[in-house]
JSON list of C-alpha atoms in Angstrom, two decimals:
[
{"chain": "G", "resi": 986, "resn": "MET", "atom": "CA", "xyz": [209.90, 381.82, 57.80]},
{"chain": "G", "resi": 987, "resn": "SER", "atom": "CA", "xyz": [212.37, 380.09, 59.94]},
{"chain": "G", "resi": 988, "resn": "VAL", "atom": "CA", "xyz": [212.28, 376.42, 60.58]},
{"chain": "G", "resi": 989, "resn": "HIS", "atom": "CA", "xyz": [213.54, 375.17, 63.87]},
{"chain": "G", "resi": 990, "resn": "PRO", "atom": "CA", "xyz": [215.75, 372.19, 63.51]},
{"chain": "G", "resi": 991, "resn": "ARG", "atom": "CA", "xyz": [214.09, 370.47, 66.40]},
{"chain": "G", "resi": 992, "resn": "GLU", "atom": "CA", "xyz": [210.59, 370.75, 64.84]},
{"chain": "G", "resi": 993, "resn": "ALA", "atom": "CA", "xyz": [211.82, 369.67, 61.41]},
{"chain": "G", "resi": 994, "resn": "GLY", "atom": "CA", "xyz": [213.29, 366.41, 62.75]},
{"chain": "G", "resi": 995, "resn": "ARG", "atom": "CA", "xyz": [210.34, 365.54, 64.88]},
{"chain": "G", "resi": 996, "resn": "GLU", "atom": "CA", "xyz": [208.29, 362.59, 63.64]},
{"chain": "G", "resi": 997, "resn": "SER", "atom": "CA", "xyz": [204.53, 362.77, 63.79]},
{"chain": "G", "resi": 998, "resn": "GLY", "atom": "CA", "xyz": [202.43, 359.80, 65.00]},
{"chain": "G", "resi": 999, "resn": "PHE", "atom": "CA", "xyz": [200.36, 358.38, 67.84]},
{"chain": "G", "resi": 1000, "resn": "THR", "atom": "CA", "xyz": [201.52, 358.02, 71.34]},
{"chain": "G", "resi": 1001, "resn": "LEU", "atom": "CA", "xyz": [201.36, 354.70, 73.11]},
{"chain": "G", "resi": 1002, "resn": "ILE", "atom": "CA", "xyz": [198.45, 355.91, 75.23]},
{"chain": "G", "resi": 1003, "resn": "GLU", "atom": "CA", "xyz": [196.43, 356.86, 72.13]},
{"chain": "G", "resi": 1004, "resn": "VAL", "atom": "CA", "xyz": [197.06, 353.44, 70.54]},
{"chain": "G", "resi": 1005, "resn": "MET", "atom": "CA", "xyz": [196.05, 351.61, 73.73]},
{"chain": "G", "resi": 1006, "resn": "ILE", "atom": "CA", "xyz": [192.83, 353.64, 74.05]},
{"chain": "G", "resi": 1007, "resn": "SER", "atom": "CA", "xyz": [191.88, 352.97, 70.42]},
{"chain": "G", "resi": 1008, "resn": "LEU", "atom": "CA", "xyz": [192.59, 349.22, 70.82]},
{"chain": "G", "resi": 1009, "resn": "GLY", "atom": "CA", "xyz": [190.41, 349.18, 73.93]},
{"chain": "G", "resi": 1010, "resn": "LEU", "atom": "CA", "xyz": [187.56, 350.88, 72.09]},
{"chain": "G", "resi": 1011, "resn": "PHE", "atom": "CA", "xyz": [187.83, 348.43, 69.17]},
{"chain": "G", "resi": 1012, "resn": "ALA", "atom": "CA", "xyz": [187.78, 345.52, 71.63]},
{"chain": "G", "resi": 1013, "resn": "LEU", "atom": "CA", "xyz": [184.60, 346.84, 73.28]},
{"chain": "G", "resi": 1014, "resn": "ILE", "atom": "CA", "xyz": [182.92, 347.22, 69.89]},
{"chain": "G", "resi": 1015, "resn": "ALA", "atom": "CA", "xyz": [183.99, 343.66, 68.93]},
{"chain": "G", "resi": 1016, "resn": "VAL", "atom": "CA", "xyz": [182.64, 342.19, 72.20]},
{"chain": "G", "resi": 1017, "resn": "ALA", "atom": "CA", "xyz": [179.32, 344.02, 71.74]},
{"chain": "G", "resi": 1018, "resn": "GLY", "atom": "CA", "xyz": [179.10, 342.77, 68.15]},
{"chain": "G", "resi": 1019, "resn": "LEU", "atom": "CA", "xyz": [179.85, 339.20, 69.22]},
{"chain": "G", "resi": 1020, "resn": "ALA", "atom": "CA", "xyz": [177.18, 339.34, 71.93]},
{"chain": "G", "resi": 1021, "resn": "MET", "atom": "CA", "xyz": [174.68, 340.66, 69.38]},
{"chain": "G", "resi": 1022, "resn": "VAL", "atom": "CA", "xyz": [175.50, 337.89, 66.88]},
{"chain": "G", "resi": 1023, "resn": "ASP", "atom": "CA", "xyz": [175.22, 335.25, 69.64]},
{"chain": "G", "resi": 1024, "resn": "GLY", "atom": "CA", "xyz": [171.82, 336.65, 70.62]},
{"chain": "G", "resi": 1025, "resn": "ILE", "atom": "CA", "xyz": [170.61, 336.55, 67.03]},
{"chain": "G", "resi": 1026, "resn": "LEU", "atom": "CA", "xyz": [171.77, 332.94, 66.65]},
{"chain": "G", "resi": 1027, "resn": "GLY", "atom": "CA", "xyz": [169.96, 331.99, 69.87]},
{"chain": "G", "resi": 1028, "resn": "VAL", "atom": "CA", "xyz": [166.73, 333.58, 68.64]},
{"chain": "G", "resi": 1029, "resn": "GLN", "atom": "CA", "xyz": [167.14, 331.75, 65.34]},
{"chain": "G", "resi": 1030, "resn": "ARG", "atom": "CA", "xyz": [167.54, 328.38, 67.10]},
{"chain": "G", "resi": 1031, "resn": "ARG", "atom": "CA", "xyz": [164.46, 328.98, 69.26]},
{"chain": "G", "resi": 1032, "resn": "THR", "atom": "CA", "xyz": [162.47, 330.10, 66.23]},
{"chain": "G", "resi": 1033, "resn": "GLU", "atom": "CA", "xyz": [163.44, 326.97, 64.31]},
{"chain": "G", "resi": 1034, "resn": "VAL", "atom": "CA", "xyz": [162.30, 324.75, 67.20]},
{"chain": "G", "resi": 1035, "resn": "ARG", "atom": "CA", "xyz": [158.97, 326.60, 67.39]},
{"chain": "G", "resi": 1036, "resn": "LEU", "atom": "CA", "xyz": [158.47, 326.41, 63.64]},
{"chain": "G", "resi": 1037, "resn": "ASP", "atom": "CA", "xyz": [159.23, 322.67, 63.67]},
{"chain": "G", "resi": 1038, "resn": "ARG", "atom": "CA", "xyz": [156.61, 322.16, 66.40]},
{"chain": "G", "resi": 1039, "resn": "LEU", "atom": "CA", "xyz": [154.09, 324.31, 64.54]},
{"chain": "G", "resi": 1040, "resn": "THR", "atom": "CA", "xyz": [154.70, 322.22, 61.40]},
{"chain": "G", "resi": 1041, "resn": "GLN", "atom": "CA", "xyz": [154.04, 319.02, 63.38]},
{"chain": "G", "resi": 1042, "resn": "LEU", "atom": "CA", "xyz": [150.81, 320.46, 64.79]},
{"chain": "G", "resi": 1043, "resn": "GLN", "atom": "CA", "xyz": [149.60, 321.67, 61.40]},
{"chain": "G", "resi": 1044, "resn": "ARG", "atom": "CA", "xyz": [150.42, 318.32, 59.80]},
{"chain": "G", "resi": 1045, "resn": "THR", "atom": "CA", "xyz": [148.51, 316.46, 62.53]},
{"chain": "G", "resi": 1046, "resn": "THR", "atom": "CA", "xyz": [145.39, 318.61, 62.20]},
{"chain": "G", "resi": 1047, "resn": "TYR", "atom": "CA", "xyz": [145.53, 318.25, 58.42]},
{"chain": "G", "resi": 1048, "resn": "VAL", "atom": "CA", "xyz": [145.88, 314.45, 58.56]},
{"chain": "G", "resi": 1049, "resn": "VAL", "atom": "CA", "xyz": [143.07, 314.02, 61.11]},
{"chain": "G", "resi": 1050, "resn": "THR", "atom": "CA", "xyz": [140.78, 316.32, 59.12]},
{"chain": "G", "resi": 1051, "resn": "ASP", "atom": "CA", "xyz": [141.64, 314.64, 55.82]},
{"chain": "G", "resi": 1052, "resn": "ASP", "atom": "CA", "xyz": [141.04, 311.16, 57.24]},
{"chain": "G", "resi": 1053, "resn": "LEU", "atom": "CA", "xyz": [137.64, 312.12, 58.66]},
{"chain": "G", "resi": 1054, "resn": "ASP", "atom": "CA", "xyz": [136.68, 313.95, 55.45]},
{"chain": "G", "resi": 1055, "resn": "GLN", "atom": "CA", "xyz": [137.37, 310.79, 53.45]},
{"chain": "G", "resi": 1056, "resn": "ILE", "atom": "CA", "xyz": [135.50, 308.47, 55.75]},
{"chain": "G", "resi": 1057, "resn": "ALA", "atom": "CA", "xyz": [133.93, 305.55, 53.89]},
{"chain": "G", "resi": 1058, "resn": "ARG", "atom": "CA", "xyz": [130.92, 303.37, 54.57]},
{"chain": "G", "resi": 1059, "resn": "GLY", "atom": "CA", "xyz": [131.16, 301.36, 57.70]},
{"chain": "G", "resi": 1060, "resn": "ARG", "atom": "CA", "xyz": [131.00, 301.77, 61.42]},
{"chain": "G", "resi": 1061, "resn": "ILE", "atom": "CA", "xyz": [132.73, 304.34, 63.54]},
{"chain": "G", "resi": 1062, "resn": "THR", "atom": "CA", "xyz": [133.79, 303.10, 66.94]},
{"chain": "G", "resi": 1063, "resn": "GLY", "atom": "CA", "xyz": [135.40, 305.29, 69.47]},
{"chain": "G", "resi": 1064, "resn": "THR", "atom": "CA", "xyz": [136.12, 305.94, 73.08]},
{"chain": "G", "resi": 1065, "resn": "ALA", "atom": "CA", "xyz": [137.47, 309.00, 74.81]},
{"chain": "G", "resi": 1066, "resn": "THR", "atom": "CA", "xyz": [141.01, 307.76, 74.14]},
{"chain": "G", "resi": 1067, "resn": "GLY", "atom": "CA", "xyz": [140.80, 306.62, 70.50]},
{"chain": "G", "resi": 1068, "resn": "ILE", "atom": "CA", "xyz": [138.76, 306.19, 67.35]},
{"chain": "G", "resi": 1069, "resn": "SER", "atom": "CA", "xyz": [138.52, 303.59, 64.58]},
{"chain": "G", "resi": 1070, "resn": "PHE", "atom": "CA", "xyz": [136.79, 303.81, 61.17]},
{"chain": "G", "resi": 1071, "resn": "THR", "atom": "CA", "xyz": [137.17, 303.01, 57.49]},
{"chain": "G", "resi": 1072, "resn": "ARG", "atom": "CA", "xyz": [138.36, 305.62, 55.04]},
{"chain": "G", "resi": 1073, "resn": "ALA", "atom": "CA", "xyz": [138.65, 305.71, 51.28]},
{"chain": "G", "resi": 1074, "resn": "ALA", "atom": "CA", "xyz": [142.25, 305.34, 50.15]},
{"chain": "G", "resi": 1075, "resn": "PRO", "atom": "CA", "xyz": [142.58, 306.75, 46.63]},
{"chain": "G", "resi": 1076, "resn": "GLY", "atom": "CA", "xyz": [146.35, 307.04, 46.97]},
{"chain": "G", "resi": 1077, "resn": "MET", "atom": "CA", "xyz": [146.59, 303.39, 47.97]},
{"chain": "G", "resi": 1078, "resn": "GLY", "atom": "CA", "xyz": [144.72, 301.87, 45.05]},
{"chain": "G", "resi": 1079, "resn": "GLY", "atom": "CA", "xyz": [141.26, 303.08, 45.98]},
{"chain": "G", "resi": 1080, "resn": "ALA", "atom": "CA", "xyz": [140.20, 300.30, 48.33]},
{"chain": "G", "resi": 1081, "resn": "PRO", "atom": "CA", "xyz": [138.90, 301.45, 51.72]},
{"chain": "G", "resi": 1082, "resn": "VAL", "atom": "CA", "xyz": [141.27, 300.86, 54.63]},
{"chain": "G", "resi": 1083, "resn": "THR", "atom": "CA", "xyz": [140.76, 300.58, 58.37]},
{"chain": "G", "resi": 1084, "resn": "LEU", "atom": "CA", "xyz": [142.19, 303.49, 60.28]},
{"chain": "G", "resi": 1085, "resn": "SER", "atom": "CA", "xyz": [142.55, 304.19, 63.97]},
{"chain": "G", "resi": 1086, "resn": "TYR", "atom": "CA", "xyz": [144.05, 306.83, 66.22]},
{"chain": "G", "resi": 1087, "resn": "SER", "atom": "CA", "xyz": [145.41, 306.15, 69.70]},
{"chain": "G", "resi": 1088, "resn": "LEU", "atom": "CA", "xyz": [147.97, 307.39, 72.17]},
{"chain": "G", "resi": 1089, "resn": "SER", "atom": "CA", "xyz": [151.09, 305.33, 72.83]},
{"chain": "G", "resi": 1090, "resn": "GLY", "atom": "CA", "xyz": [153.30, 306.76, 75.55]},
{"chain": "G", "resi": 1091, "resn": "GLU", "atom": "CA", "xyz": [153.44, 310.46, 74.72]},
{"chain": "G", "resi": 1092, "resn": "THR", "atom": "CA", "xyz": [152.95, 310.00, 70.98]},
{"chain": "G", "resi": 1093, "resn": "MET", "atom": "CA", "xyz": [149.78, 310.12, 68.93]},
{"chain": "G", "resi": 1094, "resn": "VAL", "atom": "CA", "xyz": [149.75, 307.07, 66.68]},
{"chain": "G", "resi": 1095, "resn": "ARG", "atom": "CA", "xyz": [147.79, 306.70, 63.45]},
{"chain": "G", "resi": 1096, "resn": "THR", "atom": "CA", "xyz": [147.36, 303.07, 62.41]},
{"chain": "G", "resi": 1097, "resn": "ILE", "atom": "CA", "xyz": [146.30, 302.60, 58.81]},
{"chain": "G", "resi": 1098, "resn": "GLY", "atom": "CA", "xyz": [145.86, 299.15, 57.33]},
{"chain": "G", "resi": 1099, "resn": "GLY", "atom": "CA", "xyz": [147.59, 297.63, 60.36]},
{"chain": "G", "resi": 1100, "resn": "MET", "atom": "CA", "xyz": [150.70, 299.82, 59.91]},
{"chain": "G", "resi": 1101, "resn": "PRO", "atom": "CA", "xyz": [151.37, 302.22, 62.81]},
{"chain": "G", "resi": 1102, "resn": "GLN", "atom": "CA", "xyz": [152.60, 305.73, 62.03]},
{"chain": "G", "resi": 1103, "resn": "LEU", "atom": "CA", "xyz": [153.97, 308.02, 64.71]},
{"chain": "G", "resi": 1104, "resn": "LEU", "atom": "CA", "xyz": [152.00, 311.17, 64.04]},
{"chain": "G", "resi": 1105, "resn": "LEU", "atom": "CA", "xyz": [152.71, 313.63, 66.85]},
{"chain": "G", "resi": 1106, "resn": "PRO", "atom": "CA", "xyz": [155.20, 313.36, 69.72]},
{"chain": "G", "resi": 1107, "resn": "GLY", "atom": "CA", "xyz": [154.78, 315.25, 72.98]},
{"chain": "G", "resi": 1108, "resn": "VAL", "atom": "CA", "xyz": [151.09, 314.47, 73.58]},
{"chain": "G", "resi": 1109, "resn": "THR", "atom": "CA", "xyz": [150.32, 313.76, 77.23]},
{"chain": "G", "resi": 1110, "resn": "ALA", "atom": "CA", "xyz": [146.58, 313.10, 76.76]},
{"chain": "G", "resi": 1111, "resn": "ALA", "atom": "CA", "xyz": [144.04, 312.77, 73.97]},
{"chain": "G", "resi": 1112, "resn": "ARG", "atom": "CA", "xyz": [140.28, 313.04, 74.33]},
{"chain": "G", "resi": 1113, "resn": "TRP", "atom": "CA", "xyz": [137.96, 312.11, 71.47]},
{"chain": "G", "resi": 1114, "resn": "ARG", "atom": "CA", "xyz": [134.30, 313.19, 71.59]},
{"chain": "G", "resi": 1115, "resn": "TYR", "atom": "CA", "xyz": [131.37, 312.58, 69.28]},
{"chain": "G", "resi": 1116, "resn": "TRP", "atom": "CA", "xyz": [128.55, 315.04, 68.47]},
{"chain": "G", "resi": 1117, "resn": "ASP", "atom": "CA", "xyz": [124.99, 313.95, 67.78]},
{"chain": "G", "resi": 1118, "resn": "GLY", "atom": "CA", "xyz": [123.01, 316.80, 69.26]},
{"chain": "G", "resi": 1119, "resn": "GLU", "atom": "CA", "xyz": [125.22, 316.62, 72.34]},
{"chain": "G", "resi": 1120, "resn": "TRP", "atom": "CA", "xyz": [128.78, 315.51, 73.04]},
{"chain": "G", "resi": 1121, "resn": "HIS", "atom": "CA", "xyz": [129.46, 311.85, 73.93]},
{"chain": "G", "resi": 1122, "resn": "ASP", "atom": "CA", "xyz": [132.70, 310.25, 75.13]},
{"chain": "G", "resi": 1123, "resn": "SER", "atom": "CA", "xyz": [132.10, 307.03, 73.18]},
{"chain": "G", "resi": 1124, "resn": "TRP", "atom": "CA", "xyz": [130.53, 305.99, 69.92]},
{"chain": "G", "resi": 1125, "resn": "PRO", "atom": "CA", "xyz": [128.16, 304.37, 69.17]},
{"chain": "G", "resi": 1126, "resn": "ILE", "atom": "CA", "xyz": [126.11, 305.63, 72.06]},
{"chain": "G", "resi": 1127, "resn": "ASP", "atom": "CA", "xyz": [124.23, 302.30, 72.29]},
{"chain": "G", "resi": 1128, "resn": "ASP", "atom": "CA", "xyz": [123.72, 299.06, 70.33]},
{"chain": "G", "resi": 1129, "resn": "ASP", "atom": "CA", "xyz": [120.59, 300.39, 68.62]},
{"chain": "G", "resi": 1130, "resn": "HIS", "atom": "CA", "xyz": [122.70, 303.11, 66.94]},
{"chain": "G", "resi": 1131, "resn": "ALA", "atom": "CA", "xyz": [125.71, 300.97, 66.01]},
{"chain": "G", "resi": 1132, "resn": "ASP", "atom": "CA", "xyz": [125.43, 301.84, 62.30]},
{"chain": "G", "resi": 1133, "resn": "ASP", "atom": "CA", "xyz": [124.76, 305.56, 62.87]},
{"chain": "G", "resi": 1134, "resn": "TRP", "atom": "CA", "xyz": [127.48, 308.13, 62.62]},
{"chain": "G", "resi": 1135, "resn": "PRO", "atom": "CA", "xyz": [128.02, 311.20, 64.75]},
{"chain": "G", "resi": 1136, "resn": "ARG", "atom": "CA", "xyz": [127.59, 314.52, 62.99]},
{"chain": "G", "resi": 1137, "resn": "ALA", "atom": "CA", "xyz": [131.02, 315.69, 64.16]},
{"chain": "G", "resi": 1138, "resn": "VAL", "atom": "CA", "xyz": [134.12, 314.37, 65.87]},
{"chain": "G", "resi": 1139, "resn": "SER", "atom": "CA", "xyz": [136.32, 316.38, 68.21]},
{"chain": "G", "resi": 1140, "resn": "VAL", "atom": "CA", "xyz": [139.81, 315.63, 69.48]},
{"chain": "G", "resi": 1141, "resn": "ASP", "atom": "CA", "xyz": [141.54, 317.53, 72.28]},
{"chain": "G", "resi": 1142, "resn": "LEU", "atom": "CA", "xyz": [145.29, 316.95, 72.49]},
{"chain": "G", "resi": 1143, "resn": "GLN", "atom": "CA", "xyz": [147.11, 317.98, 75.65]},
{"chain": "G", "resi": 1144, "resn": "LEU", "atom": "CA", "xyz": [150.59, 318.97, 74.48]},
{"chain": "G", "resi": 1145, "resn": "ALA", "atom": "CA", "xyz": [153.63, 318.52, 76.73]},
{"chain": "G", "resi": 1146, "resn": "GLY", "atom": "CA", "xyz": [156.06, 321.29, 77.55]},
{"chain": "G", "resi": 1147, "resn": "GLN", "atom": "CA", "xyz": [155.93, 324.92, 78.48]},
{"chain": "G", "resi": 1148, "resn": "GLY", "atom": "CA", "xyz": [155.54, 327.99, 76.33]},
{"chain": "G", "resi": 1149, "resn": "PRO", "atom": "CA", "xyz": [154.66, 327.96, 72.62]},
{"chain": "G", "resi": 1150, "resn": "GLY", "atom": "CA", "xyz": [153.77, 324.53, 71.31]},
{"chain": "G", "resi": 1151, "resn": "SER", "atom": "CA", "xyz": [152.25, 323.42, 74.61]},
{"chain": "G", "resi": 1152, "resn": "GLY", "atom": "CA", "xyz": [148.71, 323.58, 75.95]},
{"chain": "G", "resi": 1153, "resn": "THR", "atom": "CA", "xyz": [145.56, 322.08, 74.44]},
{"chain": "G", "resi": 1154, "resn": "LEU", "atom": "CA", "xyz": [144.95, 321.69, 70.72]},
{"chain": "G", "resi": 1155, "resn": "ARG", "atom": "CA", "xyz": [141.33, 321.10, 69.73]},
{"chain": "G", "resi": 1156, "resn": "ARG", "atom": "CA", "xyz": [140.15, 320.01, 66.31]},
{"chain": "G", "resi": 1157, "resn": "ILE", "atom": "CA", "xyz": [136.47, 319.57, 65.48]},
{"chain": "G", "resi": 1158, "resn": "VAL", "atom": "CA", "xyz": [135.61, 317.95, 62.17]},
{"chain": "G", "resi": 1159, "resn": "THR", "atom": "CA", "xyz": [132.10, 317.67, 60.79]},
{"chain": "G", "resi": 1160, "resn": "LEU", "atom": "CA", "xyz": [131.53, 314.42, 58.96]},
{"chain": "G", "resi": 1161, "resn": "PRO", "atom": "CA", "xyz": [130.52, 314.52, 55.29]},
{"chain": "G", "resi": 1162, "resn": "ALA", "atom": "CA", "xyz": [126.79, 315.15, 54.83]},
{"chain": "G", "resi": 1163, "resn": "ARG", "atom": "CA", "xyz": [126.48, 312.61, 52.02]},
{"chain": "G", "resi": 1164, "resn": "VAL", "atom": "CA", "xyz": [127.52, 309.83, 54.39]},
{"chain": "G", "resi": 1165, "resn": "ALA", "atom": "CA", "xyz": [124.82, 310.71, 56.90]},
{"chain": "G", "resi": 1166, "resn": "GLU", "atom": "CA", "xyz": [122.23, 310.81, 54.07]},
{"chain": "G", "resi": 1167, "resn": "GLU", "atom": "CA", "xyz": [123.30, 307.39, 52.77]},
{"chain": "G", "resi": 1168, "resn": "THR", "atom": "CA", "xyz": [122.95, 305.93, 56.27]},
{"chain": "G", "resi": 1169, "resn": "ARG", "atom": "CA", "xyz": [119.42, 307.34, 56.60]},
{"chain": "G", "resi": 1170, "resn": "ARG", "atom": "CA", "xyz": [118.38, 306.00, 53.17]},
{"chain": "G", "resi": 1171, "resn": "GLY", "atom": "CA", "xyz": [119.50, 302.49, 54.20]},
{"chain": "G", "resi": 1172, "resn": "GLU", "atom": "CA", "xyz": [117.07, 302.41, 57.13]}
]
């Protein structure tokens, strides 16, 4: 076998064109990867915002339900825009406390024992209704029934914004049966 001197001295490697093409391909892959990571981060941010809003909504429905479930003796007064009643407060020493819900600006406010708590931001309207065989926009329905309680209370919250976390949230809570029985026994 004869070896040509020219072939023996020749160095093997990539040409400039081959290196430029491979760098271009790597750059395209890097740009596509960066766009994909940016998209994933954007989805994550939007998901966190939605989950935060969902947490606020769940907390609000829990608090309203819990307050109405622990309603204590006394009168319930309400209009279409707010409600006031007395609830048992075992976490606060056990003495019943006055509680009310209202809308201030675009925030649902829960006032307990005279202390306001901002419960849910982004509420454009709130409508409270009271069930006693039919829905009423105020309670008591007349002076003769001032000590009576409705059988259920409903609140419709109109939520600001567009997309998830907006629209109308409705919560209907039946009042404890024992309270209604105690009221009837007192008559």
